[in-house]
mmCIF file with all atom_site columns, N, CA and C in Angstrom:
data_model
loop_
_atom_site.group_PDB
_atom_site.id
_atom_site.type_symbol
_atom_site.label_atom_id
_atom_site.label_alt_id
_atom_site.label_comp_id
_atom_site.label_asym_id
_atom_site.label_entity_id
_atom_site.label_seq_id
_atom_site.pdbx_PDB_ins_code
_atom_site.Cartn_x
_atom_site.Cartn_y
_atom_site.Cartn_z
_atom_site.occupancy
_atom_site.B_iso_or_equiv
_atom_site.pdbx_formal_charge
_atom_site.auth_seq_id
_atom_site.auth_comp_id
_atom_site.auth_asym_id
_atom_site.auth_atom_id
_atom_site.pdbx_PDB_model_num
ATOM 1   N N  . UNK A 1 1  ? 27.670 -77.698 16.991  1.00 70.00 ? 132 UNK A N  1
ATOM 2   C CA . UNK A 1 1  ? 26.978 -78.674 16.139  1.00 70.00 ? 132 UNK A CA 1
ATOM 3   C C  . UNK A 1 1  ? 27.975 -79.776 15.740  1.00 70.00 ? 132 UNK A C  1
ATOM 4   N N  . UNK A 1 2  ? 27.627 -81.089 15.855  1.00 86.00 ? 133 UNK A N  1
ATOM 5   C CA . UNK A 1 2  ? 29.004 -82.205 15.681  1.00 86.00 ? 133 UNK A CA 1
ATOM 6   C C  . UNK A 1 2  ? 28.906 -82.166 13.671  1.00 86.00 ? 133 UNK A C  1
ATOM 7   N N  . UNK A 1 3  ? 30.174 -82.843 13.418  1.00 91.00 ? 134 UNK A N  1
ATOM 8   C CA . UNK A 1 3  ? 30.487 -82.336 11.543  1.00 91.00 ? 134 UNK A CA 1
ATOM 9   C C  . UNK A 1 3  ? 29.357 -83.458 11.657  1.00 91.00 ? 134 UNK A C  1
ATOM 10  N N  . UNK A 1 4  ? 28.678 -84.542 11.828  1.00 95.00 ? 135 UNK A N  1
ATOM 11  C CA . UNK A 1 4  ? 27.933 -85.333 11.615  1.00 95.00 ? 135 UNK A CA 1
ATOM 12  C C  . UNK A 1 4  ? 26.759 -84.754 11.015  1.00 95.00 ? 135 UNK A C  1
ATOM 13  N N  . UNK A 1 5  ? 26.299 -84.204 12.306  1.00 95.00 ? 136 UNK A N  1
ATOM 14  C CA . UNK A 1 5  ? 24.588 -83.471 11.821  1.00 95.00 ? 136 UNK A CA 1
ATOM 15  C C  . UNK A 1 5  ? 25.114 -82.121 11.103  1.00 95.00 ? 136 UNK A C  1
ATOM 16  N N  . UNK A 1 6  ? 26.206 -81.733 10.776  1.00 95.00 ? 137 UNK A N  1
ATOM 17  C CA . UNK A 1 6  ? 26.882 -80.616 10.008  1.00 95.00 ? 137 UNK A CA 1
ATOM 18  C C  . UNK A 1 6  ? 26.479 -80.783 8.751   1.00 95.00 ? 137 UNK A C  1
ATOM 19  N N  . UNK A 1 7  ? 27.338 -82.030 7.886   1.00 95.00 ? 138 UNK A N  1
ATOM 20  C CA . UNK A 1 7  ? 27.169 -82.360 7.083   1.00 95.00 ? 138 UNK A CA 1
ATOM 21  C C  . UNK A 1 7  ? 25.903 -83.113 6.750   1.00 95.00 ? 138 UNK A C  1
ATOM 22  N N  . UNK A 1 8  ? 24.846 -83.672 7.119   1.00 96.00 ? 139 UNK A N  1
ATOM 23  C CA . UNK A 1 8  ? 23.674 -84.093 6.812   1.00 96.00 ? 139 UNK A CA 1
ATOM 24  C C  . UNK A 1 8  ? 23.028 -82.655 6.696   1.00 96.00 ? 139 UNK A C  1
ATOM 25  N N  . UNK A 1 9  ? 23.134 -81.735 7.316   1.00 96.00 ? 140 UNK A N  1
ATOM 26  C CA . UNK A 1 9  ? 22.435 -80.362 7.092   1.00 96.00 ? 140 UNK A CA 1
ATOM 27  C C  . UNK A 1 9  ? 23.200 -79.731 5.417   1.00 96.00 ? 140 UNK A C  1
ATOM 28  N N  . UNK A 1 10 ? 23.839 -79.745 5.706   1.00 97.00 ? 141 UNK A N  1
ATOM 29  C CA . UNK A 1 10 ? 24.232 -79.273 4.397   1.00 97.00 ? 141 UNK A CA 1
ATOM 30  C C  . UNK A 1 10 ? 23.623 -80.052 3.119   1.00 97.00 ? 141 UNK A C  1
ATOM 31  N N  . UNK A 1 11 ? 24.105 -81.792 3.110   1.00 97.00 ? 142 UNK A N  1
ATOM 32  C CA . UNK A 1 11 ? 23.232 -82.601 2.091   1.00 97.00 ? 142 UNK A CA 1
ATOM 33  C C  . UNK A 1 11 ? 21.952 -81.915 1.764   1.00 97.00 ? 142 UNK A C  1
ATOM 34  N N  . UNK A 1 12 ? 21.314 -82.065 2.972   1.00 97.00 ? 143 UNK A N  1
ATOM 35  C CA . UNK A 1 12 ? 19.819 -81.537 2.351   1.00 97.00 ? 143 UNK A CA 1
ATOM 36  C C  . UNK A 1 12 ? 19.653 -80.523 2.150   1.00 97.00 ? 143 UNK A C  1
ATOM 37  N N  . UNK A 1 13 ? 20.111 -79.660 2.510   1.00 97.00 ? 144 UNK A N  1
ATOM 38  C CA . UNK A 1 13 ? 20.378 -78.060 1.547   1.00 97.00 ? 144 UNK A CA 1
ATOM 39  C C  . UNK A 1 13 ? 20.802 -78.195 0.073   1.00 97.00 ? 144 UNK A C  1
ATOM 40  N N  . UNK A 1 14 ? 21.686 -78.667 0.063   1.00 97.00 ? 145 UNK A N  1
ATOM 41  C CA . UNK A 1 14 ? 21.834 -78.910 -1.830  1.00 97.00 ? 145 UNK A CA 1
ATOM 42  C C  . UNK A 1 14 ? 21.218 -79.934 -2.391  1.00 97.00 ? 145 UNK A C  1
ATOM 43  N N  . UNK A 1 15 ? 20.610 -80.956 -1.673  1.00 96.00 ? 146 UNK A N  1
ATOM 44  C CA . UNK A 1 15 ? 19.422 -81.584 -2.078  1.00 96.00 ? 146 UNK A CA 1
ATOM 45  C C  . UNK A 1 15 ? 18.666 -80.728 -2.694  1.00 96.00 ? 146 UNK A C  1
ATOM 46  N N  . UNK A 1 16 ? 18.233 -80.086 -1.321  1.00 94.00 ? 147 UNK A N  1
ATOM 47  C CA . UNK A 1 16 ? 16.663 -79.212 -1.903  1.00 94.00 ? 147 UNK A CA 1
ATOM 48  C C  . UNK A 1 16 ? 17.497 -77.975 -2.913  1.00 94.00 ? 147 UNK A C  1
ATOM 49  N N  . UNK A 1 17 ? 18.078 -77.798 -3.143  1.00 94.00 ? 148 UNK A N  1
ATOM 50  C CA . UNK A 1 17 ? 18.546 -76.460 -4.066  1.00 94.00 ? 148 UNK A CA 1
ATOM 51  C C  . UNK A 1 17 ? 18.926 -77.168 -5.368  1.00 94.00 ? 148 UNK A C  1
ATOM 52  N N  . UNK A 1 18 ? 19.130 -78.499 -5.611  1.00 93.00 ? 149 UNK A N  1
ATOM 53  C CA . UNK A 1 18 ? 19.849 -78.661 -6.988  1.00 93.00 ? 149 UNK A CA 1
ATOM 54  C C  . UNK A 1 18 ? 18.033 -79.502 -6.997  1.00 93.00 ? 149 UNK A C  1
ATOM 55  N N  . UNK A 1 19 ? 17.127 -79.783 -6.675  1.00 89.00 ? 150 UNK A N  1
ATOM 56  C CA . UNK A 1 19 ? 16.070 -80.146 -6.585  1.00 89.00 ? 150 UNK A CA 1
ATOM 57  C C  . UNK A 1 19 ? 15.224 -78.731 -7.573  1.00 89.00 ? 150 UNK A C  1
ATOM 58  N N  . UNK A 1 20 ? 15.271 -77.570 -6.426  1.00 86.00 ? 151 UNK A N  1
ATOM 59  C CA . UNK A 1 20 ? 14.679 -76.289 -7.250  1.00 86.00 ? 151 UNK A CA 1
ATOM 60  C C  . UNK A 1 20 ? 14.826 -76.307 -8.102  1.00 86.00 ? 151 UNK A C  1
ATOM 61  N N  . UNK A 1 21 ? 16.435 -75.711 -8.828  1.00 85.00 ? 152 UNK A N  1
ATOM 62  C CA . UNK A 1 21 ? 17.084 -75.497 -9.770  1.00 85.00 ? 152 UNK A CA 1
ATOM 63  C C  . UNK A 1 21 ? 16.352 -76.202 -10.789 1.00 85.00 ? 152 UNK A C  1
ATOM 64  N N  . UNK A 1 22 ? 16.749 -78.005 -10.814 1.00 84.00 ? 153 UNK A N  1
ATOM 65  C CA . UNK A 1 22 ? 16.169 -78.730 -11.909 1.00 84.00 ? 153 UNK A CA 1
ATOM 66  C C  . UNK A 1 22 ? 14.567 -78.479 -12.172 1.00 84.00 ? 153 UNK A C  1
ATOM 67  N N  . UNK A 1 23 ? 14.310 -78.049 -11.352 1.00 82.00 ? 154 UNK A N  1
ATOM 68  C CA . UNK A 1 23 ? 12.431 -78.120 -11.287 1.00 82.00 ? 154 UNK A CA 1
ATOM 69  C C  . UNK A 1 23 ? 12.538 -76.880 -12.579 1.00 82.00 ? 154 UNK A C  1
ATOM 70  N N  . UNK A 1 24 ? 12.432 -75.627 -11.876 1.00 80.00 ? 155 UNK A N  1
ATOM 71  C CA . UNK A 1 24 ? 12.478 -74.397 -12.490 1.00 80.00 ? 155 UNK A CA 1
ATOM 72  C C  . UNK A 1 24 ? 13.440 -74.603 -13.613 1.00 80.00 ? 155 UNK A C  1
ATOM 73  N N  . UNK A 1 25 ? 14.190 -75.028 -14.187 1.00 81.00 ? 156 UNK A N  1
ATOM 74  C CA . UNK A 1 25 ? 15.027 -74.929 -15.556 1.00 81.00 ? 156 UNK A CA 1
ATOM 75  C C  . UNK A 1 25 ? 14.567 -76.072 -16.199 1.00 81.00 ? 156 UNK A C  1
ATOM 76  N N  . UNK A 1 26 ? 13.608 -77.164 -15.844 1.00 80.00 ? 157 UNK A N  1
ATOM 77  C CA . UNK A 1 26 ? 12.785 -78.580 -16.637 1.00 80.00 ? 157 UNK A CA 1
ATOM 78  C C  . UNK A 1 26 ? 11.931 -77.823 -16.707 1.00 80.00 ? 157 UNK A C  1
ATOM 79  N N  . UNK A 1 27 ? 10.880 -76.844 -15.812 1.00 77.00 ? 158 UNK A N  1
ATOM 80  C CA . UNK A 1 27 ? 9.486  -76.544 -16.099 1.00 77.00 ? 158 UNK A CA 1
ATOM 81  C C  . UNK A 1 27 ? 8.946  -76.070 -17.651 1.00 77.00 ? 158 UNK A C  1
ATOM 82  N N  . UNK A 1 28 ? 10.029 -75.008 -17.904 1.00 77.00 ? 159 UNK A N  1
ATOM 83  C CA . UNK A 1 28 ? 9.405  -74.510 -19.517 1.00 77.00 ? 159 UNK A CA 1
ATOM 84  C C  . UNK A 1 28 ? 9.536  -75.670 -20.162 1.00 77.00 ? 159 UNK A C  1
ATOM 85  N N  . UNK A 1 29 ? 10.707 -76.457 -20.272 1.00 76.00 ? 160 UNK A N  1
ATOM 86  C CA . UNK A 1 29 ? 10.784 -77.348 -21.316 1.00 76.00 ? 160 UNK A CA 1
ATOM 87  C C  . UNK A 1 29 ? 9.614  -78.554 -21.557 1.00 76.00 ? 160 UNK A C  1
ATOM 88  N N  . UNK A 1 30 ? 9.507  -79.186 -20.151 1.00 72.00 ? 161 UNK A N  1
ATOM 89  C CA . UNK A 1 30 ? 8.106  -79.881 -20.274 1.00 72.00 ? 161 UNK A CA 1
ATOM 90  C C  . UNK A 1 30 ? 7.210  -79.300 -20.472 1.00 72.00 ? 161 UNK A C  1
ATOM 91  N N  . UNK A 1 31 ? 6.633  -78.041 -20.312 1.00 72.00 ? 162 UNK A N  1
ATOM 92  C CA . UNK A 1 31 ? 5.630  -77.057 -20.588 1.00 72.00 ? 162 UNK A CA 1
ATOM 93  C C  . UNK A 1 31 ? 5.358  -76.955 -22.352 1.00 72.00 ? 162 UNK A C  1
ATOM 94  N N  . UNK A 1 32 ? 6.457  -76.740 -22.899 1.00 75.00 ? 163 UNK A N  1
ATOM 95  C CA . UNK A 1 32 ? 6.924  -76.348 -24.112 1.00 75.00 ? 163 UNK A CA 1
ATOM 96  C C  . UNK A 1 32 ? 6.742  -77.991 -25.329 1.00 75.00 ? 163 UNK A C  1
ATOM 97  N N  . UNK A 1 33 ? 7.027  -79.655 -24.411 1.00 74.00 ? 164 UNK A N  1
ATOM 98  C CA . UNK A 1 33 ? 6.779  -80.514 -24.797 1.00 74.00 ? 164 UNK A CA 1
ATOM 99  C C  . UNK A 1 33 ? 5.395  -80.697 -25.092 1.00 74.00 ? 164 UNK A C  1
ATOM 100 N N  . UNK A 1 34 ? 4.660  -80.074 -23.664 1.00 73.00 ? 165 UNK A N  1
ATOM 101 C CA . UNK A 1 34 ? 3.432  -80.840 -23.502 1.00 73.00 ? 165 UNK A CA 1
ATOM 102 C C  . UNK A 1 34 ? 2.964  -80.159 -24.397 1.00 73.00 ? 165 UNK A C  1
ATOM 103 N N  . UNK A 1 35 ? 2.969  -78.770 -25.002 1.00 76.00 ? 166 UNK A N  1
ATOM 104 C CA . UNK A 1 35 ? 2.048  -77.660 -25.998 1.00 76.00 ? 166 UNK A CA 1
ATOM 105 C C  . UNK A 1 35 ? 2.547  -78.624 -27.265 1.00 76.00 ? 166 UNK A C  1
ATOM 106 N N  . UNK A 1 36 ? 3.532  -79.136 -27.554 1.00 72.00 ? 167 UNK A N  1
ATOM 107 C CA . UNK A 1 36 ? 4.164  -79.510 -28.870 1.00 72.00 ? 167 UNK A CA 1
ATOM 108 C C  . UNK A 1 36 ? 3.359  -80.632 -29.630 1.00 72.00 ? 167 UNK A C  1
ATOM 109 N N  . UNK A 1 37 ? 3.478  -81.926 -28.249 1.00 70.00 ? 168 UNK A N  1
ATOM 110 C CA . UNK A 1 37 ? 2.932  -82.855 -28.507 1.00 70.00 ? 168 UNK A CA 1
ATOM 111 C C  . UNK A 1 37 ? 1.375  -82.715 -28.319 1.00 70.00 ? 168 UNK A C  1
ATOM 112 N N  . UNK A 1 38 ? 1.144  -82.247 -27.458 1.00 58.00 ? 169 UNK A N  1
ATOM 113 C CA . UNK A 1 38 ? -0.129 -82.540 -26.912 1.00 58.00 ? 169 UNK A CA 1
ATOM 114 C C  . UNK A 1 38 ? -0.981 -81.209 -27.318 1.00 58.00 ? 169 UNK A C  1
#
């Protein structure tokens, strides 16, 4: 595999994983906003 398409594979792996992460550790909190305010 050349480090080119190496490293673009990897980017989007921790793309999509620091993507999850924020999703799932924002979800309660906006969840928790929307019951507060709304």
């Amino acid at each position: 595999m050349p480090a080119s398409l190496q490293i673009k594979v990897w980017s989007v792996l921790v793309y999509v994983v620091v993507t999850a992460v924020l999703a799932i550790w924002l979800h309660p909190s906006a969840l928790f906003a929307a019951g507060a305010f709304g």
